[in-house]
């Protein structure tokens, strides 16, 4: 719905601004191959290591991923269970779930043995640190609150 679309647009805008020429924002609708599970999920946003060819020569793999983000409303249970497991098994270093209903961002880091070892919730008024020293984002910039 419109809430989901608005958050994805805000998120994409701020990620591009923060990471310009340092990382590549892989937009909603583009997939990432997860060889272990033989799947190709299409998260709402992916932050990839910079490549001058924009991954034209070779599709991105989990090793290229700095961050995967899902904006969640009706899919929260699926994103917290199925997708978190898929991403952890693939070794994705950082995964965010933006929970529209709760107005928080869940941050999952330190994947090991198919699970994330660290989880925290960040709310409006707080800031998020992007991976690979790419900067800091205000949660309110993404959620549009505060």
PDB file of N, CA and C in Angstrom, residues 16-119:
ATOM      1  N   UNK A  16      20.771   6.480  -1.392  1.00  0.00           N
ATOM      2  CA  UNK A  16      21.526   7.010  -2.529  1.00  0.00           C
ATOM      3  C   UNK A  16      22.318   8.243  -2.093  1.00  0.00           C
ATOM      4  N   UNK A  17      21.682   9.145  -1.345  1.00  0.00           N
ATOM      5  CA  UNK A  17      22.371  10.351  -0.890  1.00  0.00           C
ATOM      6  C   UNK A  17      23.571  10.023  -0.004  1.00  0.00           C
ATOM      7  N   UNK A  18      23.417   9.065   0.889  1.00  0.00           N
ATOM      8  CA  UNK A  18      24.475   8.727   1.844  1.00  0.00           C
ATOM      9  C   UNK A  18      25.623   7.943   1.223  1.00  0.00           C
ATOM     10  N   UNK A  19      25.351   7.196   0.170  1.00  0.00           N
ATOM     11  CA  UNK A  19      26.356   6.252  -0.334  1.00  0.00           C
ATOM     12  C   UNK A  19      26.843   6.570  -1.741  1.00  0.00           C
ATOM     13  N   UNK A  20      26.513   7.721  -2.261  1.00  0.00           N
ATOM     14  CA  UNK A  20      26.825   8.081  -3.636  1.00  0.00           C
ATOM     15  C   UNK A  20      28.281   7.780  -3.989  1.00  0.00           C
ATOM     16  N   UNK A  21      28.471   6.943  -5.004  1.00  0.00           N
ATOM     17  CA  UNK A  21      29.782   6.525  -5.513  1.00  0.00           C
ATOM     18  C   UNK A  21      30.627   5.728  -4.518  1.00  0.00           C
ATOM     19  N   UNK A  22      30.016   5.281  -3.417  1.00  0.00           N
ATOM     20  CA  UNK A  22      30.721   4.448  -2.438  1.00  0.00           C
ATOM     21  C   UNK A  22      30.089   3.068  -2.338  1.00  0.00           C
ATOM     22  N   UNK A  23      28.804   2.996  -2.626  1.00  0.00           N
ATOM     23  CA  UNK A  23      28.048   1.739  -2.617  1.00  0.00           C
ATOM     24  C   UNK A  23      26.925   1.897  -3.625  1.00  0.00           C
ATOM     25  N   UNK A  24      26.360   0.791  -4.035  1.00  0.00           N
ATOM     26  CA  UNK A  24      25.303   0.808  -5.037  1.00  0.00           C
ATOM     27  C   UNK A  24      23.984   0.400  -4.389  1.00  0.00           C
ATOM     28  N   UNK A  25      22.971   1.226  -4.558  1.00  0.00           N
ATOM     29  CA  UNK A  25      21.632   0.896  -4.064  1.00  0.00           C
ATOM     30  C   UNK A  25      20.956   0.056  -5.140  1.00  0.00           C
ATOM     31  N   UNK A  26      20.659  -1.190  -4.807  1.00  0.00           N
ATOM     32  CA  UNK A  26      20.010  -2.147  -5.706  1.00  0.00           C
ATOM     33  C   UNK A  26      18.533  -2.051  -5.392  1.00  0.00           C
ATOM     34  N   UNK A  27      17.730  -1.474  -6.263  1.00  0.00           N
ATOM     35  CA  UNK A  27      16.361  -1.110  -5.902  1.00  0.00           C
ATOM     36  C   UNK A  27      15.380  -2.283  -5.828  1.00  0.00           C
ATOM     37  N   UNK A  28      14.238  -1.964  -5.263  1.00  0.00           N
ATOM     38  CA  UNK A  28      13.137  -2.917  -5.140  1.00  0.00           C
ATOM     39  C   UNK A  28      12.841  -3.532  -6.502  1.00  0.00           C
ATOM     40  N   UNK A  29      12.645  -4.834  -6.516  1.00  0.00           N
ATOM     41  CA  UNK A  29      12.359  -5.543  -7.755  1.00  0.00           C
ATOM     42  C   UNK A  29      13.569  -6.265  -8.312  1.00  0.00           C
ATOM     43  N   UNK A  30      14.771  -5.818  -7.945  1.00  0.00           N
ATOM     44  CA  UNK A  30      15.989  -6.532  -8.342  1.00  0.00           C
ATOM     45  C   UNK A  30      16.249  -7.644  -7.331  1.00  0.00           C
ATOM     46  N   UNK A  31      16.752  -8.760  -7.816  1.00  0.00           N
ATOM     47  CA  UNK A  31      16.935  -9.909  -6.932  1.00  0.00           C
ATOM     48  C   UNK A  31      18.392 -10.076  -6.527  1.00  0.00           C
ATOM     49  N   UNK A  32      18.569 -10.951  -5.556  1.00  0.00           N
ATOM     50  CA  UNK A  32      19.900 -11.376  -5.125  1.00  0.00           C
ATOM     51  C   UNK A  32      19.879 -12.901  -5.058  1.00  0.00           C
ATOM     52  N   UNK A  33      20.854 -13.522  -5.677  1.00  0.00           N
ATOM     53  CA  UNK A  33      20.907 -14.985  -5.676  1.00  0.00           C
ATOM     54  C   UNK A  33      21.476 -15.523  -4.375  1.00  0.00           C
ATOM     55  N   UNK A  34      20.772 -16.476  -3.784  1.00  0.00           N
ATOM     56  CA  UNK A  34      21.236 -17.134  -2.565  1.00  0.00           C
ATOM     57  C   UNK A  34      21.480 -18.603  -2.887  1.00  0.00           C
ATOM     58  N   UNK A  35      22.713 -18.946  -3.236  1.00  0.00           N
ATOM     59  CA  UNK A  35      23.012 -20.299  -3.707  1.00  0.00           C
ATOM     60  C   UNK A  35      22.673 -21.414  -2.717  1.00  0.00           C
ATOM     61  N   UNK A  36      22.857 -21.175  -1.433  1.00  0.00           N
ATOM     62  CA  UNK A  36      22.608 -22.218  -0.439  1.00  0.00           C
ATOM     63  C   UNK A  36      21.152 -22.673  -0.485  1.00  0.00           C
ATOM     64  N   UNK A  37      20.233 -21.713  -0.601  1.00  0.00           N
ATOM     65  CA  UNK A  37      18.800 -22.040  -0.617  1.00  0.00           C
ATOM     66  C   UNK A  37      18.247 -22.137  -2.029  1.00  0.00           C
ATOM     67  N   UNK A  38      19.094 -21.851  -3.021  1.00  0.00           N
ATOM     68  CA  UNK A  38      18.669 -21.866  -4.416  1.00  0.00           C
ATOM     69  C   UNK A  38      17.456 -20.956  -4.646  1.00  0.00           C
ATOM     70  N   UNK A  39      17.503 -19.756  -4.034  1.00  0.00           N
ATOM     71  CA  UNK A  39      16.396 -18.818  -4.181  1.00  0.00           C
ATOM     72  C   UNK A  39      16.919 -17.467  -4.657  1.00  0.00           C
ATOM     73  N   UNK A  40      15.994 -16.619  -5.117  1.00  0.00           N
ATOM     74  CA  UNK A  40      16.315 -15.278  -5.597  1.00  0.00           C
ATOM     75  C   UNK A  40      15.312 -14.282  -5.010  1.00  0.00           C
ATOM     76  N   UNK A  41      15.430 -13.984  -3.717  1.00  0.00           N
ATOM     77  CA  UNK A  41      14.488 -13.023  -3.132  1.00  0.00           C
ATOM     78  C   UNK A  41      14.675 -11.624  -3.722  1.00  0.00           C
ATOM     79  N   UNK A  42      13.605 -10.831  -3.645  1.00  0.00           N
ATOM     80  CA  UNK A  42      13.608  -9.460  -4.136  1.00  0.00           C
ATOM     81  C   UNK A  42      13.276  -8.521  -2.978  1.00  0.00           C
ATOM     82  N   UNK A  43      14.278  -8.199  -2.162  1.00  0.00           N
ATOM     83  CA  UNK A  43      14.027  -7.307  -1.020  1.00  0.00           C
ATOM     84  C   UNK A  43      13.623  -5.910  -1.487  1.00  0.00           C
ATOM     85  N   UNK A  44      13.189  -5.100  -0.545  1.00  0.00           N
ATOM     86  CA  UNK A  44      12.797  -3.734  -0.876  1.00  0.00           C
ATOM     87  C   UNK A  44      13.994  -2.863  -1.219  1.00  0.00           C
ATOM     88  N   UNK A  45      15.147  -3.160  -0.642  1.00  0.00           N
ATOM     89  CA  UNK A  45      16.385  -2.456  -0.989  1.00  0.00           C
ATOM     90  C   UNK A  45      17.572  -3.328  -0.608  1.00  0.00           C
ATOM     91  N   UNK A  46      18.615  -3.229  -1.424  1.00  0.00           N
ATOM     92  CA  UNK A  46      19.870  -3.910  -1.142  1.00  0.00           C
ATOM     93  C   UNK A  46      20.974  -2.880  -1.328  1.00  0.00           C
ATOM     94  N   UNK A  47      21.905  -2.864  -0.414  1.00  0.00           N
ATOM     95  CA  UNK A  47      23.079  -2.020  -0.538  1.00  0.00           C
ATOM     96  C   UNK A  47      24.249  -2.930  -0.893  1.00  0.00           C
ATOM     97  N   UNK A  48      24.833  -2.695  -2.068  1.00  0.00           N
ATOM     98  CA  UNK A  48      25.907  -3.532  -2.575  1.00  0.00           C
ATOM     99  C   UNK A  48      27.242  -2.803  -2.558  1.00  0.00           C
ATOM    100  N   UNK A  49      28.322  -3.577  -2.529  1.00  0.00           N
ATOM    101  CA  UNK A  49      29.645  -3.002  -2.715  1.00  0.00           C
ATOM    102  C   UNK A  49      29.672  -2.330  -4.087  1.00  0.00           C
ATOM    103  N   UNK A  50      30.378  -1.218  -4.172  1.00  0.00           N
ATOM    104  CA  UNK A  50      30.444  -0.466  -5.422  1.00  0.00           C
ATOM    105  C   UNK A  50      31.158  -1.267  -6.508  1.00  0.00           C
ATOM    106  N   UNK A  51      30.575  -1.234  -7.693  1.00  0.00           N
ATOM    107  CA  UNK A  51      31.236  -1.761  -8.899  1.00  0.00           C
ATOM    108  C   UNK A  51      30.923  -0.812 -10.040  1.00  0.00           C
ATOM    109  N   UNK A  52      31.944  -0.424 -10.763  1.00  0.00           N
ATOM    110  CA  UNK A  52      31.774   0.531 -11.855  1.00  0.00           C
ATOM    111  C   UNK A  52      30.834   0.035 -12.939  1.00  0.00           C
ATOM    112  N   UNK A  53      30.721  -1.287 -13.116  1.00  0.00           N
ATOM    113  CA  UNK A  53      29.849  -1.819 -14.165  1.00  0.00           C
ATOM    114  C   UNK A  53      28.406  -2.044 -13.695  1.00  0.00           C
ATOM    115  N   UNK A  54      28.102  -1.648 -12.464  1.00  0.00           N
ATOM    116  CA  UNK A  54      26.756  -1.810 -11.908  1.00  0.00           C
ATOM    117  C   UNK A  54      26.271  -3.266 -11.993  1.00  0.00           C
ATOM    118  N   UNK A  55      27.187  -4.187 -11.862  1.00  0.00           N
ATOM    119  CA  UNK A  55      26.913  -5.624 -11.869  1.00  0.00           C
ATOM    120  C   UNK A  55      26.360  -6.110 -13.210  1.00  0.00           C
ATOM    121  N   UNK A  56      26.746  -5.441 -14.288  1.00  0.00           N
ATOM    122  CA  UNK A  56      26.315  -5.866 -15.618  1.00  0.00           C
ATOM    123  C   UNK A  56      27.005  -7.158 -16.040  1.00  0.00           C
ATOM    124  N   UNK A  57      28.261  -7.318 -15.666  1.00  0.00           N
ATOM    125  CA  UNK A  57      29.030  -8.495 -16.086  1.00  0.00           C
ATOM    126  C   UNK A  57      28.708  -9.735 -15.264  1.00  0.00           C
ATOM    127  N   UNK A  58      28.243  -9.538 -14.034  1.00  0.00           N
ATOM    128  CA  UNK A  58      27.962 -10.661 -13.140  1.00  0.00           C
ATOM    129  C   UNK A  58      26.953 -10.200 -12.089  1.00  0.00           C
ATOM    130  N   UNK A  59      25.891 -10.970 -11.938  1.00  0.00           N
ATOM    131  CA  UNK A  59      24.881 -10.620 -10.937  1.00  0.00           C
ATOM    132  C   UNK A  59      25.492 -10.615  -9.536  1.00  0.00           C
ATOM    133  N   UNK A  60      24.942  -9.798  -8.645  1.00  0.00           N
ATOM    134  CA  UNK A  60      25.474  -9.775  -7.285  1.00  0.00           C
ATOM    135  C   UNK A  60      25.213 -11.094  -6.545  1.00  0.00           C
ATOM    136  N   UNK A  61      26.142 -11.429  -5.678  1.00  0.00           N
ATOM    137  CA  UNK A  61      26.042 -12.616  -4.829  1.00  0.00           C
ATOM    138  C   UNK A  61      26.045 -12.153  -3.370  1.00  0.00           C
ATOM    139  N   UNK A  62      25.803 -13.034  -2.422  1.00  0.00           N
ATOM    140  CA  UNK A  62      25.829 -12.624  -1.015  1.00  0.00           C
ATOM    141  C   UNK A  62      27.132 -11.922  -0.601  1.00  0.00           C
ATOM    142  N   UNK A  63      28.245 -12.286  -1.211  1.00  0.00           N
ATOM    143  CA  UNK A  63      29.523 -11.654  -0.880  1.00  0.00           C
ATOM    144  C   UNK A  63      29.560 -10.177  -1.269  1.00  0.00           C
ATOM    145  N   UNK A  64      28.699  -9.776  -2.191  1.00  0.00           N
ATOM    146  CA  UNK A  64      28.633  -8.385  -2.638  1.00  0.00           C
ATOM    147  C   UNK A  64      27.720  -7.522  -1.775  1.00  0.00           C
ATOM    148  N   UNK A  65      26.916  -8.149  -0.932  1.00  0.00           N
ATOM    149  CA  UNK A  65      25.875  -7.446  -0.177  1.00  0.00           C
ATOM    150  C   UNK A  65      26.438  -6.831   1.103  1.00  0.00           C
ATOM    151  N   UNK A  66      26.160  -5.543   1.284  1.00  0.00           N
ATOM    152  CA  UNK A  66      26.480  -4.857   2.532  1.00  0.00           C
ATOM    153  C   UNK A  66      25.279  -4.856   3.476  1.00  0.00           C
ATOM    154  N   UNK A  67      24.080  -4.781   2.899  1.00  0.00           N
ATOM    155  CA  UNK A  67      22.861  -4.649   3.699  1.00  0.00           C
ATOM    156  C   UNK A  67      21.651  -5.041   2.859  1.00  0.00           C
ATOM    157  N   UNK A  68      20.734  -5.784   3.472  1.00  0.00           N
ATOM    158  CA  UNK A  68      19.431  -6.073   2.855  1.00  0.00           C
ATOM    159  C   UNK A  68      18.358  -5.467   3.749  1.00  0.00           C
ATOM    160  N   UNK A  69      17.362  -4.846   3.109  1.00  0.00           N
ATOM    161  CA  UNK A  69      16.285  -4.189   3.859  1.00  0.00           C
ATOM    162  C   UNK A  69      14.939  -4.647   3.334  1.00  0.00           C
ATOM    163  N   UNK A  70      14.074  -5.039   4.262  1.00  0.00           N
ATOM    164  CA  UNK A  70      12.675  -5.359   3.963  1.00  0.00           C
ATOM    165  C   UNK A  70      11.795  -4.351   4.696  1.00  0.00           C
ATOM    166  N   UNK A  71      10.839  -3.780   3.988  1.00  0.00           N
ATOM    167  CA  UNK A  71       9.823  -2.928   4.603  1.00  0.00           C
ATOM    168  C   UNK A  71       8.618  -3.825   4.823  1.00  0.00           C
ATOM    169  N   UNK A  72       8.222  -3.953   6.074  1.00  0.00           N
ATOM    170  CA  UNK A  72       7.261  -4.988   6.426  1.00  0.00           C
ATOM    171  C   UNK A  72       5.998  -4.428   7.052  1.00  0.00           C
ATOM    172  N   UNK A  73       4.896  -4.890   6.528  1.00  0.00           N
ATOM    173  CA  UNK A  73       3.591  -4.573   7.100  1.00  0.00           C
ATOM    174  C   UNK A  73       2.881  -5.896   7.319  1.00  0.00           C
ATOM    175  N   UNK A  74       2.291  -6.432   6.280  1.00  0.00           N
ATOM    176  CA  UNK A  74       1.574  -7.707   6.399  1.00  0.00           C
ATOM    177  C   UNK A  74       2.507  -8.910   6.370  1.00  0.00           C
ATOM    178  N   UNK A  75       3.779  -8.713   6.021  1.00  0.00           N
ATOM    179  CA  UNK A  75       4.718  -9.835   5.885  1.00  0.00           C
ATOM    180  C   UNK A  75       5.698  -9.940   7.050  1.00  0.00           C
ATOM    181  N   UNK A  76       5.431  -9.283   8.157  1.00  0.00           N
ATOM    182  CA  UNK A  76       6.381  -9.229   9.260  1.00  0.00           C
ATOM    183  C   UNK A  76       6.792 -10.615   9.758  1.00  0.00           C
ATOM    184  N   UNK A  77       5.839 -11.500   9.940  1.00  0.00           N
ATOM    185  CA  UNK A  77       6.164 -12.844  10.427  1.00  0.00           C
ATOM    186  C   UNK A  77       7.090 -13.564   9.440  1.00  0.00           C
ATOM    187  N   UNK A  78       6.800 -13.484   8.153  1.00  0.00           N
ATOM    188  CA  UNK A  78       7.617 -14.116   7.122  1.00  0.00           C
ATOM    189  C   UNK A  78       9.025 -13.509   7.089  1.00  0.00           C
ATOM    190  N   UNK A  79       9.106 -12.177   7.184  1.00  0.00           N
ATOM    191  CA  UNK A  79      10.400 -11.498   7.162  1.00  0.00           C
ATOM    192  C   UNK A  79      11.242 -11.842   8.384  1.00  0.00           C
ATOM    193  N   UNK A  80      10.599 -12.006   9.534  1.00  0.00           N
ATOM    194  CA  UNK A  80      11.308 -12.327  10.779  1.00  0.00           C
ATOM    195  C   UNK A  80      11.727 -13.784  10.872  1.00  0.00           C
ATOM    196  N   UNK A  81      11.032 -14.651  10.202  1.00  0.00           N
ATOM    197  CA  UNK A  81      11.322 -16.079  10.318  1.00  0.00           C
ATOM    198  C   UNK A  81      12.014 -16.614   9.074  1.00  0.00           C
ATOM    199  N   UNK A  82      11.295 -16.711   7.988  1.00  0.00           N
ATOM    200  CA  UNK A  82      11.833 -17.318   6.776  1.00  0.00           C
ATOM    201  C   UNK A  82      12.986 -16.512   6.187  1.00  0.00           C
ATOM    202  N   UNK A  83      12.768 -15.219   5.976  1.00  0.00           N
ATOM    203  CA  UNK A  83      13.801 -14.411   5.325  1.00  0.00           C
ATOM    204  C   UNK A  83      15.020 -14.212   6.210  1.00  0.00           C
ATOM    205  N   UNK A  84      14.820 -14.011   7.503  1.00  0.00           N
ATOM    206  CA  UNK A  84      15.975 -13.834   8.389  1.00  0.00           C
ATOM    207  C   UNK A  84      16.864 -15.077   8.348  1.00  0.00           C
ATOM    208  N   UNK A  85      16.256 -16.234   8.275  1.00  0.00           N
ATOM    209  CA  UNK A  85      17.018 -17.482   8.202  1.00  0.00           C
ATOM    210  C   UNK A  85      17.756 -17.602   6.863  1.00  0.00           C
ATOM    211  N   UNK A  86      17.058 -17.288   5.769  1.00  0.00           N
ATOM    212  CA  UNK A  86      17.694 -17.327   4.443  1.00  0.00           C
ATOM    213  C   UNK A  86      18.914 -16.413   4.382  1.00  0.00           C
ATOM    214  N   UNK A  87      18.759 -15.191   4.862  1.00  0.00           N
ATOM    215  CA  UNK A  87      19.842 -14.219   4.780  1.00  0.00           C
ATOM    216  C   UNK A  87      20.996 -14.595   5.705  1.00  0.00           C
ATOM    217  N   UNK A  88      20.698 -15.088   6.890  1.00  0.00           N
ATOM    218  CA  UNK A  88      21.759 -15.510   7.813  1.00  0.00           C
ATOM    219  C   UNK A  88      22.522 -16.705   7.246  1.00  0.00           C
ATOM    220  N   UNK A  89      21.795 -17.678   6.687  1.00  0.00           N
ATOM    221  CA  UNK A  89      22.452 -18.842   6.091  1.00  0.00           C
ATOM    222  C   UNK A  89      23.363 -18.436   4.932  1.00  0.00           C
ATOM    223  N   UNK A  90      22.973 -17.407   4.199  1.00  0.00           N
ATOM    224  CA  UNK A  90      23.767 -16.935   3.061  1.00  0.00           C
ATOM    225  C   UNK A  90      24.953 -16.078   3.505  1.00  0.00           C
ATOM    226  N   UNK A  91      25.002 -15.739   4.792  1.00  0.00           N
ATOM    227  CA  UNK A  91      26.099 -14.930   5.305  1.00  0.00           C
ATOM    228  C   UNK A  91      25.953 -13.443   5.047  1.00  0.00           C
ATOM    229  N   UNK A  92      24.728 -12.980   4.825  1.00  0.00           N
ATOM    230  CA  UNK A  92      24.479 -11.547   4.640  1.00  0.00           C
ATOM    231  C   UNK A  92      24.790 -10.866   5.970  1.00  0.00           C
ATOM    232  N   UNK A  93      25.740  -9.943   5.955  1.00  0.00           N
ATOM    233  CA  UNK A  93      26.251  -9.357   7.189  1.00  0.00           C
ATOM    234  C   UNK A  93      25.272  -8.516   7.974  1.00  0.00           C
ATOM    235  N   UNK A  94      24.333  -7.875   7.276  1.00  0.00           N
ATOM    236  CA  UNK A  94      23.380  -7.022   7.982  1.00  0.00           C
ATOM    237  C   UNK A  94      22.034  -7.045   7.266  1.00  0.00           C
ATOM    238  N   UNK A  95      20.976  -7.150   8.064  1.00  0.00           N
ATOM    239  CA  UNK A  95      19.602  -7.236   7.558  1.00  0.00           C
ATOM    240  C   UNK A  95      18.734  -6.343   8.431  1.00  0.00           C
ATOM    241  N   UNK A  96      17.960  -5.464   7.787  1.00  0.00           N
ATOM    242  CA  UNK A  96      17.027  -4.597   8.502  1.00  0.00           C
ATOM    243  C   UNK A  96      15.604  -4.960   8.111  1.00  0.00           C
ATOM    244  N   UNK A  97      14.731  -4.969   9.109  1.00  0.00           N
ATOM    245  CA  UNK A  97      13.292  -5.051   8.865  1.00  0.00           C
ATOM    246  C   UNK A  97      12.691  -3.748   9.371  1.00  0.00           C
ATOM    247  N   UNK A  98      12.069  -3.007   8.475  1.00  0.00           N
ATOM    248  CA  UNK A  98      11.375  -1.784   8.861  1.00  0.00           C
ATOM    249  C   UNK A  98       9.929  -2.174   9.119  1.00  0.00           C
ATOM    250  N   UNK A  99       9.543  -2.174  10.378  1.00  0.00           N
ATOM    251  CA  UNK A  99       8.198  -2.572  10.783  1.00  0.00           C
ATOM    252  C   UNK A  99       7.285  -1.350  10.759  1.00  0.00           C
ATOM    253  N   UNK A 100       6.395  -1.313   9.768  1.00  0.00           N
ATOM    254  CA  UNK A 100       5.492  -0.177   9.631  1.00  0.00           C
ATOM    255  C   UNK A 100       4.524  -0.078  10.802  1.00  0.00           C
ATOM    256  N   UNK A 101       4.019  -1.199  11.259  1.00  0.00           N
ATOM    257  CA  UNK A 101       3.027  -1.190  12.351  1.00  0.00           C
ATOM    258  C   UNK A 101       3.622  -0.724  13.671  1.00  0.00           C
ATOM    259  N   UNK A 102       4.865  -1.117  13.946  1.00  0.00           N
ATOM    260  CA  UNK A 102       5.501  -0.760  15.210  1.00  0.00           C
ATOM    261  C   UNK A 102       6.304   0.527  15.129  1.00  0.00           C
ATOM    262  N   UNK A 103       6.623   0.967  13.905  1.00  0.00           N
ATOM    263  CA  UNK A 103       7.412   2.187  13.749  1.00  0.00           C
ATOM    264  C   UNK A 103       8.844   2.022  14.243  1.00  0.00           C
ATOM    265  N   UNK A 104       9.402   0.829  14.057  1.00  0.00           N
ATOM    266  CA  UNK A 104      10.780   0.556  14.466  1.00  0.00           C
ATOM    267  C   UNK A 104      11.533  -0.122  13.325  1.00  0.00           C
ATOM    268  N   UNK A 105      12.838  -0.101  13.446  1.00  0.00           N
ATOM    269  CA  UNK A 105      13.692  -0.823  12.508  1.00  0.00           C
ATOM    270  C   UNK A 105      14.439  -1.877  13.308  1.00  0.00           C
ATOM    271  N   UNK A 106      14.256  -3.128  12.904  1.00  0.00           N
ATOM    272  CA  UNK A 106      14.953  -4.235  13.546  1.00  0.00           C
ATOM    273  C   UNK A 106      16.251  -4.455  12.781  1.00  0.00           C
ATOM    274  N   UNK A 107      17.357  -4.489  13.492  1.00  0.00           N
ATOM    275  CA  UNK A 107      18.673  -4.633  12.889  1.00  0.00           C
ATOM    276  C   UNK A 107      19.258  -5.983  13.299  1.00  0.00           C
ATOM    277  N   UNK A 108      19.570  -6.793  12.306  1.00  0.00           N
ATOM    278  CA  UNK A 108      20.148  -8.125  12.521  1.00  0.00           C
ATOM    279  C   UNK A 108      21.581  -8.110  11.988  1.00  0.00           C
ATOM    280  N   UNK A 109      22.541  -8.524  12.824  1.00  0.00           N
ATOM    281  CA  UNK A 109      23.943  -8.560  12.418  1.00  0.00           C
ATOM    282  C   UNK A 109      24.622  -9.824  12.948  1.00  0.00           C
ATOM    283  N   UNK A 110      25.825 -10.027  12.528  1.00  0.00           N
ATOM    284  CA  UNK A 110      26.673 -11.139  12.958  1.00  0.00           C
ATOM    285  C   UNK A 110      26.075 -12.513  12.634  1.00  0.00           C
ATOM    286  N   UNK A 111      25.926 -12.819  11.330  1.00  0.00           N
ATOM    287  CA  UNK A 111      25.396 -14.129  10.966  1.00  0.00           C
ATOM    288  C   UNK A 111      26.393 -15.244  11.299  1.00  0.00           C
ATOM    289  N   UNK A 112      25.878 -16.317  11.861  1.00  0.00           N
ATOM    290  CA  UNK A 112      26.709 -17.471  12.185  1.00  0.00           C
ATOM    291  C   UNK A 112      25.819 -18.694  12.318  1.00  0.00           C
ATOM    292  N   UNK A 113      26.189 -19.757  11.624  1.00  0.00           N
ATOM    293  CA  UNK A 113      25.468 -21.025  11.697  1.00  0.00           C
ATOM    294  C   UNK A 113      23.971 -20.870  11.446  1.00  0.00           C
ATOM    295  N   UNK A 114      23.622 -20.061  10.444  1.00  0.00           N
ATOM    296  CA  UNK A 114      22.238 -19.934  10.018  1.00  0.00           C
ATOM    297  C   UNK A 114      21.362 -19.042  10.865  1.00  0.00           C
ATOM    298  N   UNK A 115      21.961 -18.246  11.742  1.00  0.00           N
ATOM    299  CA  UNK A 115      21.177 -17.323  12.555  1.00  0.00           C
ATOM    300  C   UNK A 115      21.993 -16.053  12.801  1.00  0.00           C
ATOM    301  N   UNK A 116      21.303 -14.991  13.142  1.00  0.00           N
ATOM    302  CA  UNK A 116      21.988 -13.749  13.487  1.00  0.00           C
ATOM    303  C   UNK A 116      22.239 -13.721  14.989  1.00  0.00           C
ATOM    304  N   UNK A 117      23.465 -13.418  15.365  1.00  0.00           N
ATOM    305  CA  UNK A 117      23.856 -13.418  16.775  1.00  0.00           C
ATOM    306  C   UNK A 117      23.447 -12.145  17.495  1.00  0.00           C
ATOM    307  N   UNK A 118      23.226 -11.067  16.751  1.00  0.00           N
ATOM    308  CA  UNK A 118      22.879  -9.787  17.365  1.00  0.00           C
ATOM    309  C   UNK A 118      21.622  -9.227  16.705  1.00  0.00           C
ATOM    310  N   UNK A 119      20.691  -8.798  17.548  1.00  0.00           N
ATOM    311  CA  UNK A 119      19.445  -8.188  17.086  1.00  0.00           C
ATOM    312  C   UNK A 119      19.130  -7.004  17.986  1.00  0.00           C
TER     313      UNK A 119
END
